[in-house]
Short mmCIF file of C-alpha atoms and ligand atoms in Angstrom, two decimals:
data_model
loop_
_atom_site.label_atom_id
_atom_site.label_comp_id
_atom_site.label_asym_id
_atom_site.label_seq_id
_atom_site.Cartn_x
_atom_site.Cartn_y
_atom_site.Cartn_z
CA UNK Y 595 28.53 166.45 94.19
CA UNK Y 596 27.17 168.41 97.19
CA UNK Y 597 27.24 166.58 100.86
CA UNK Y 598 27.16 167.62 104.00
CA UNK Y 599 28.81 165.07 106.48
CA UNK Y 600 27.02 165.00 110.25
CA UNK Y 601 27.06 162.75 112.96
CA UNK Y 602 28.39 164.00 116.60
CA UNK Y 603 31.88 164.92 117.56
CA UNK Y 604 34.51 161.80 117.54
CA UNK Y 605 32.15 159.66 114.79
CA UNK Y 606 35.18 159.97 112.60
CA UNK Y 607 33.80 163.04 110.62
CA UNK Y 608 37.13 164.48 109.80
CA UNK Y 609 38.78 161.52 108.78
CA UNK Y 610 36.51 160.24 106.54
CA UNK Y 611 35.81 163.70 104.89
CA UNK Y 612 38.90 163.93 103.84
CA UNK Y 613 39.26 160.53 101.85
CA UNK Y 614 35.60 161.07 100.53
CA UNK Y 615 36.73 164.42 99.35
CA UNK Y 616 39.37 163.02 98.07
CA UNK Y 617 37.86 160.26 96.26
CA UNK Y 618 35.00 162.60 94.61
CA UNK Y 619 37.46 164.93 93.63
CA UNK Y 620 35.54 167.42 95.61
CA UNK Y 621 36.38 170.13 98.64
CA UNK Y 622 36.25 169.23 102.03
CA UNK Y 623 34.78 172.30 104.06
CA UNK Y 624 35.73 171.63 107.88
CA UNK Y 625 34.29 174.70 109.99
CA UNK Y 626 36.34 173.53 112.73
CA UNK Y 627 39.87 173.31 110.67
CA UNK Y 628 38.63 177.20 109.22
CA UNK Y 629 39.17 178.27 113.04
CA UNK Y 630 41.57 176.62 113.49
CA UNK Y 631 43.55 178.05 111.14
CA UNK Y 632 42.02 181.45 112.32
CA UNK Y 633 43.11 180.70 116.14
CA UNK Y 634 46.82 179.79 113.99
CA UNK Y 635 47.10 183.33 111.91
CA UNK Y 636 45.70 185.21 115.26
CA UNK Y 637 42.77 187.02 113.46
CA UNK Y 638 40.24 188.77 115.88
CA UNK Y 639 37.86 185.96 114.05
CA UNK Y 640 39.83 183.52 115.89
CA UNK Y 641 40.46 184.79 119.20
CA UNK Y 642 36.54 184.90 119.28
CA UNK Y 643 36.01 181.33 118.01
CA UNK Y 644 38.82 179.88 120.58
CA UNK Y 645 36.63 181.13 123.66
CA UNK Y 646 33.41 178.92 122.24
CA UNK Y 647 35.65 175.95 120.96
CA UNK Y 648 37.94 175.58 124.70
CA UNK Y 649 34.25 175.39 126.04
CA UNK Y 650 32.58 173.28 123.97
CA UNK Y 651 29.99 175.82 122.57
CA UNK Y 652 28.84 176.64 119.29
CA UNK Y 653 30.75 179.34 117.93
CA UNK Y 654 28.08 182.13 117.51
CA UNK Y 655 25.97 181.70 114.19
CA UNK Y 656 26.70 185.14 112.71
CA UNK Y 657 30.39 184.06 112.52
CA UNK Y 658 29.98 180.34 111.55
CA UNK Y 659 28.02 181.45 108.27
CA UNK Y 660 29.84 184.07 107.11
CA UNK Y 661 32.93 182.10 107.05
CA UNK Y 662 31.17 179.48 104.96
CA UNK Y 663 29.69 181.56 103.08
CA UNK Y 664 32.99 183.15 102.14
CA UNK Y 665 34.25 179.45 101.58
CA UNK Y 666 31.63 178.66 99.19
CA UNK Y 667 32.18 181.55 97.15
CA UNK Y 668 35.52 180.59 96.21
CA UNK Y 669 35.47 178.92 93.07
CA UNK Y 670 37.73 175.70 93.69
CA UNK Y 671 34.04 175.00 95.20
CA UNK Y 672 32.71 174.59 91.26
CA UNK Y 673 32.87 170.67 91.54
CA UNK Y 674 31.25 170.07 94.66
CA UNK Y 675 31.81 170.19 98.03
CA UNK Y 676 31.77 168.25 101.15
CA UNK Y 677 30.86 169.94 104.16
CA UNK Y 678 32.32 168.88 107.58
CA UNK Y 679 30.85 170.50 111.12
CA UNK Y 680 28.28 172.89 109.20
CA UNK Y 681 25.50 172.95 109.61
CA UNK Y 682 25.05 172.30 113.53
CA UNK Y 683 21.85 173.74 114.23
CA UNK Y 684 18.68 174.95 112.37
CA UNK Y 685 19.43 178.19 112.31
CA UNK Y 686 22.78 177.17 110.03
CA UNK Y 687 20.61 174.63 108.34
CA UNK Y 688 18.25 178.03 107.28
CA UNK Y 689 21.60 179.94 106.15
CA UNK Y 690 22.89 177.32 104.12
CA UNK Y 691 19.84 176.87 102.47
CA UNK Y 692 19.70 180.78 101.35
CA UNK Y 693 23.33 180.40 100.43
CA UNK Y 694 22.25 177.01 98.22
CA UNK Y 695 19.24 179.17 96.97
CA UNK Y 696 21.12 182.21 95.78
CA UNK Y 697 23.74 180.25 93.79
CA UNK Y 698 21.05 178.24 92.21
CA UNK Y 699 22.53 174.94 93.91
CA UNK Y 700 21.13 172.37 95.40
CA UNK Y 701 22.67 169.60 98.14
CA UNK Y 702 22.96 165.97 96.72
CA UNK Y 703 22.75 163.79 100.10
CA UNK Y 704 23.59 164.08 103.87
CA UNK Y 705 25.41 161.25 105.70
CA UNK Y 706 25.05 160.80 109.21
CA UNK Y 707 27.53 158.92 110.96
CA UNK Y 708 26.06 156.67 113.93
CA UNK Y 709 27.90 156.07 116.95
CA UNK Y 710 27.50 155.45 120.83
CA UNK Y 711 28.82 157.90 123.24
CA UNK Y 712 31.01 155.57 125.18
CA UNK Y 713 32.48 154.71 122.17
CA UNK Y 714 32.82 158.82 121.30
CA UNK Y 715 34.64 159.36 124.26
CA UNK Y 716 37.37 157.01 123.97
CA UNK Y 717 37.87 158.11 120.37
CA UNK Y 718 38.15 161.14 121.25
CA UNK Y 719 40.30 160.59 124.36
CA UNK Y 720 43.17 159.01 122.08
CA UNK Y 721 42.70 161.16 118.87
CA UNK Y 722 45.80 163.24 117.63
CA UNK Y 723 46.56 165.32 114.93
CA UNK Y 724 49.81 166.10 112.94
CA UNK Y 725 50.69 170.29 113.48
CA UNK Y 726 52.00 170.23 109.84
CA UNK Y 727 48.76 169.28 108.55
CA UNK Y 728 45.60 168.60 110.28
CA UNK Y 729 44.27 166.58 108.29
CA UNK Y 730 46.79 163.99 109.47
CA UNK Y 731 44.57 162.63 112.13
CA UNK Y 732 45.40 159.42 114.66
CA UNK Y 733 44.41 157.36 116.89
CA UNK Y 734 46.94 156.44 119.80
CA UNK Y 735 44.83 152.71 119.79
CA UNK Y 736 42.77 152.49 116.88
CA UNK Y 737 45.49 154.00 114.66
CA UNK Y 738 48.33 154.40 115.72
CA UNK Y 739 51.49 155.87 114.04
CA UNK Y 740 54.42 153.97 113.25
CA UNK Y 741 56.57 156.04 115.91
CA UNK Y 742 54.57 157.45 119.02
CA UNK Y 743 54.14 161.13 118.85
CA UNK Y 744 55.31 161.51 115.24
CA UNK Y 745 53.03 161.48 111.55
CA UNK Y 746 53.59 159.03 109.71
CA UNK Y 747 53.01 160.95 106.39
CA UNK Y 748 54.86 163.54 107.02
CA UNK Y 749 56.74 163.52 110.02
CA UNK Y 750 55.02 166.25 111.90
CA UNK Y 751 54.79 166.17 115.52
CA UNK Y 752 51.18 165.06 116.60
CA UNK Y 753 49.74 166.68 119.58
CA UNK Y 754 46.32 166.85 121.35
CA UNK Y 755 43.33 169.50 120.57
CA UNK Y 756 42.76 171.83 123.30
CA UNK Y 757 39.13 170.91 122.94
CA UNK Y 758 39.27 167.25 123.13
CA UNK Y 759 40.06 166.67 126.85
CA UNK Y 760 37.19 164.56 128.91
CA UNK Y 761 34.88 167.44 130.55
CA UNK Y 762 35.72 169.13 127.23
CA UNK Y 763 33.95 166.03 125.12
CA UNK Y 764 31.30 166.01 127.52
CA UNK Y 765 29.92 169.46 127.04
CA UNK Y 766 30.36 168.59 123.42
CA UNK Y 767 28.00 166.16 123.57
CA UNK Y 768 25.31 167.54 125.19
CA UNK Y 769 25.56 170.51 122.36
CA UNK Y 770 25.30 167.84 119.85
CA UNK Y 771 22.36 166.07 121.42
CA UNK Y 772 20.71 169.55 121.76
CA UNK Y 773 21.32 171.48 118.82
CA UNK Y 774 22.65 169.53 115.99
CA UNK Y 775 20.34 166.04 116.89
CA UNK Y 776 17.43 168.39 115.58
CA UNK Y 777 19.34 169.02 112.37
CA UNK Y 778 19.69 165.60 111.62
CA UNK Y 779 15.86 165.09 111.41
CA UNK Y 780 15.34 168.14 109.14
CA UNK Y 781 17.58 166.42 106.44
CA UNK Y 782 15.84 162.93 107.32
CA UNK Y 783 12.22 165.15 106.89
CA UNK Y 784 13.61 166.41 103.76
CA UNK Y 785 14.37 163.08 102.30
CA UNK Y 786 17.96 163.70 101.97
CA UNK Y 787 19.21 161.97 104.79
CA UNK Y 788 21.05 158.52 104.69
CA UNK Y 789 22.79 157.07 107.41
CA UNK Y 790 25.30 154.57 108.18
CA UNK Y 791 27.24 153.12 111.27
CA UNK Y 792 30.33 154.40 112.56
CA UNK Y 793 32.11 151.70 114.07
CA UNK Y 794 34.61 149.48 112.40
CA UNK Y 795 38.25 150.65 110.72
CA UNK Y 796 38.67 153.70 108.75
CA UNK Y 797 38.33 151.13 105.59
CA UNK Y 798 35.23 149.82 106.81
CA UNK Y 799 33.40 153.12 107.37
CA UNK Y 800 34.44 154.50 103.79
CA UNK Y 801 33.18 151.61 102.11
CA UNK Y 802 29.77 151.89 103.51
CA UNK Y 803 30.06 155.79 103.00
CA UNK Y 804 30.74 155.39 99.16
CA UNK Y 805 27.77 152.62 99.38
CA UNK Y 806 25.40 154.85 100.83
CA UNK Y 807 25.93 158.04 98.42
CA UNK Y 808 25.91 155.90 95.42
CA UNK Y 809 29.63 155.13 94.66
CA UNK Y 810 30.03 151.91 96.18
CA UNK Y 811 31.33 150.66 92.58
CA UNK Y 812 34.67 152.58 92.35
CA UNK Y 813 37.84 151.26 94.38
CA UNK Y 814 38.40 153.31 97.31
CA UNK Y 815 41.69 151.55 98.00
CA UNK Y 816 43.84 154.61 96.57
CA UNK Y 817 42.44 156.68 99.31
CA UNK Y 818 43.54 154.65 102.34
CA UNK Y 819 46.45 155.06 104.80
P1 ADP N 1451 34.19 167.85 116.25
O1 ADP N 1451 33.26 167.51 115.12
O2 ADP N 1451 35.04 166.69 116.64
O3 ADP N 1451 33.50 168.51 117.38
P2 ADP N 1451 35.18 170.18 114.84
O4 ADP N 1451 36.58 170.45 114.46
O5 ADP N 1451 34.16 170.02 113.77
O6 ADP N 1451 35.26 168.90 115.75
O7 ADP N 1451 34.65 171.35 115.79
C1 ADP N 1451 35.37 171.79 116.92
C2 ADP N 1451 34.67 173.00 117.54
O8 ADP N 1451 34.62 174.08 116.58
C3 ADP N 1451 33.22 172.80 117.96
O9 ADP N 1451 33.10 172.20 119.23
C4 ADP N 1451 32.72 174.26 117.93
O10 ADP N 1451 33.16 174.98 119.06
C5 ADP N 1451 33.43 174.84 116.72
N1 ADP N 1451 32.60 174.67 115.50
C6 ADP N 1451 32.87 173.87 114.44
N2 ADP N 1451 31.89 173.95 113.52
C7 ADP N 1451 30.96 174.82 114.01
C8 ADP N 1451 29.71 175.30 113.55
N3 ADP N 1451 29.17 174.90 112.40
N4 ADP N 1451 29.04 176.19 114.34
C9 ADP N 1451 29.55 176.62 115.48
N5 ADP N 1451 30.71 176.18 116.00
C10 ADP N 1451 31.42 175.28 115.28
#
């Protein structure tokens, strides 16, 4: 199965990709953990994405694509993937189409996550990720680890993206509203688009995700936490 994940920054995007993935037995394709990992390994690649990602912007297109395209090439990508923060404006939407066209494939279904600002902000405020694995991701409220500051699945020490502080989120936003919103009704033009709500536990969200994509049937308990 092919998907492509999109809804604005703090919808829960990251966390749900990765027990989707999991779940379809697909890979989960986060642009933003690939620079992150750059920004880690201090490649050129990622000195240039950290500039864009500390303020909010896009990283530039030319960059963005060519690391997905390198991504999809690899062929752990055979079963499907899910993709997670690409594409985030037309001109990605147009790239991964060529990519989709010159490997013959074609996407499945796009799920948009729905959410209220207000309600992005404060999950974004209290999010925090494990620095053994990011795809350990918490929720100082909403889900909070057993002992403050430490993951429960591993006990790595959780800390705070550089990115995610208020004026930070903000800016986020706005990029979201502007560039990515427009994305969103390409896929909806296309008939691909299917969309559910946001809100509710981790549990709640994945159910209606596996609903929505046509796998409501199978029991998504084993992918909980
Ligand atoms: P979120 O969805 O919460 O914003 P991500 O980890 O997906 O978090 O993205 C963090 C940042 O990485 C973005 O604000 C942006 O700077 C950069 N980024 C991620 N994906 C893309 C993309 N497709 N194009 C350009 N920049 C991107």
């Amino acid at each position: 199965m092919r998907i492509i994940l999109i809804g604005p920054p703090g919808a829960g995007k990251g966390t749900q990709a990765v027990r989707l993935a999991a779940h379809l037995s697909i890979q989960h394709i986060s642009t933003g953990d690939l620079f992150r990992e750059h920004i880690d390994e201090r490649t050129e690649l990622g000195r240039n994405a950290r500039t864009h990602m500390r303020a909010g912007l896009l990283v530039p297109d030319e960059v963005t694509t060519g690391v997905v395209k390198e991504r999809l090439a690899r062929p752990d990508t055979e079963r499907g993937f899910l993709l997670d923060g690409f594409p985030r404006n037309l001109a990605q939407a147009q790239a991964l189409a060529g990519i989709l066209v010159d490997s013959k494939l074609r996407l499945d279904v796009v799920l948009g996550l729905d959410i209220s600002e207000d309600q992005v902000v404060r999950r974004i405020a209290g999010r925090r990720l494990c620095r053994q694995d990011r795809e350990h991701i918490f929720h100082v409220d909403y889900s909070p680890p057993d002992v403050a500051g430490v993951c429960d699945l591993c006990g790595g020490e959780l800390y705070q993206r550089g990115d995610d502080r208020e004026t930070t989120v903000r800016k986020r936003l706005e990029v979201y509203r502007t560039e990515t919103a427009p994305v969103v009704d390409h896929y909806r033009s296309q008939g691909l688009l299917t969309t559910i709500a946001a809100h509710g536990s981790v549990q709640e969200v994945l159910h209606r995700a596996l609903d929505a994509i046509g796998q409501g049937q199978a029991d998504a308990a084993g992918t909980s936490n």
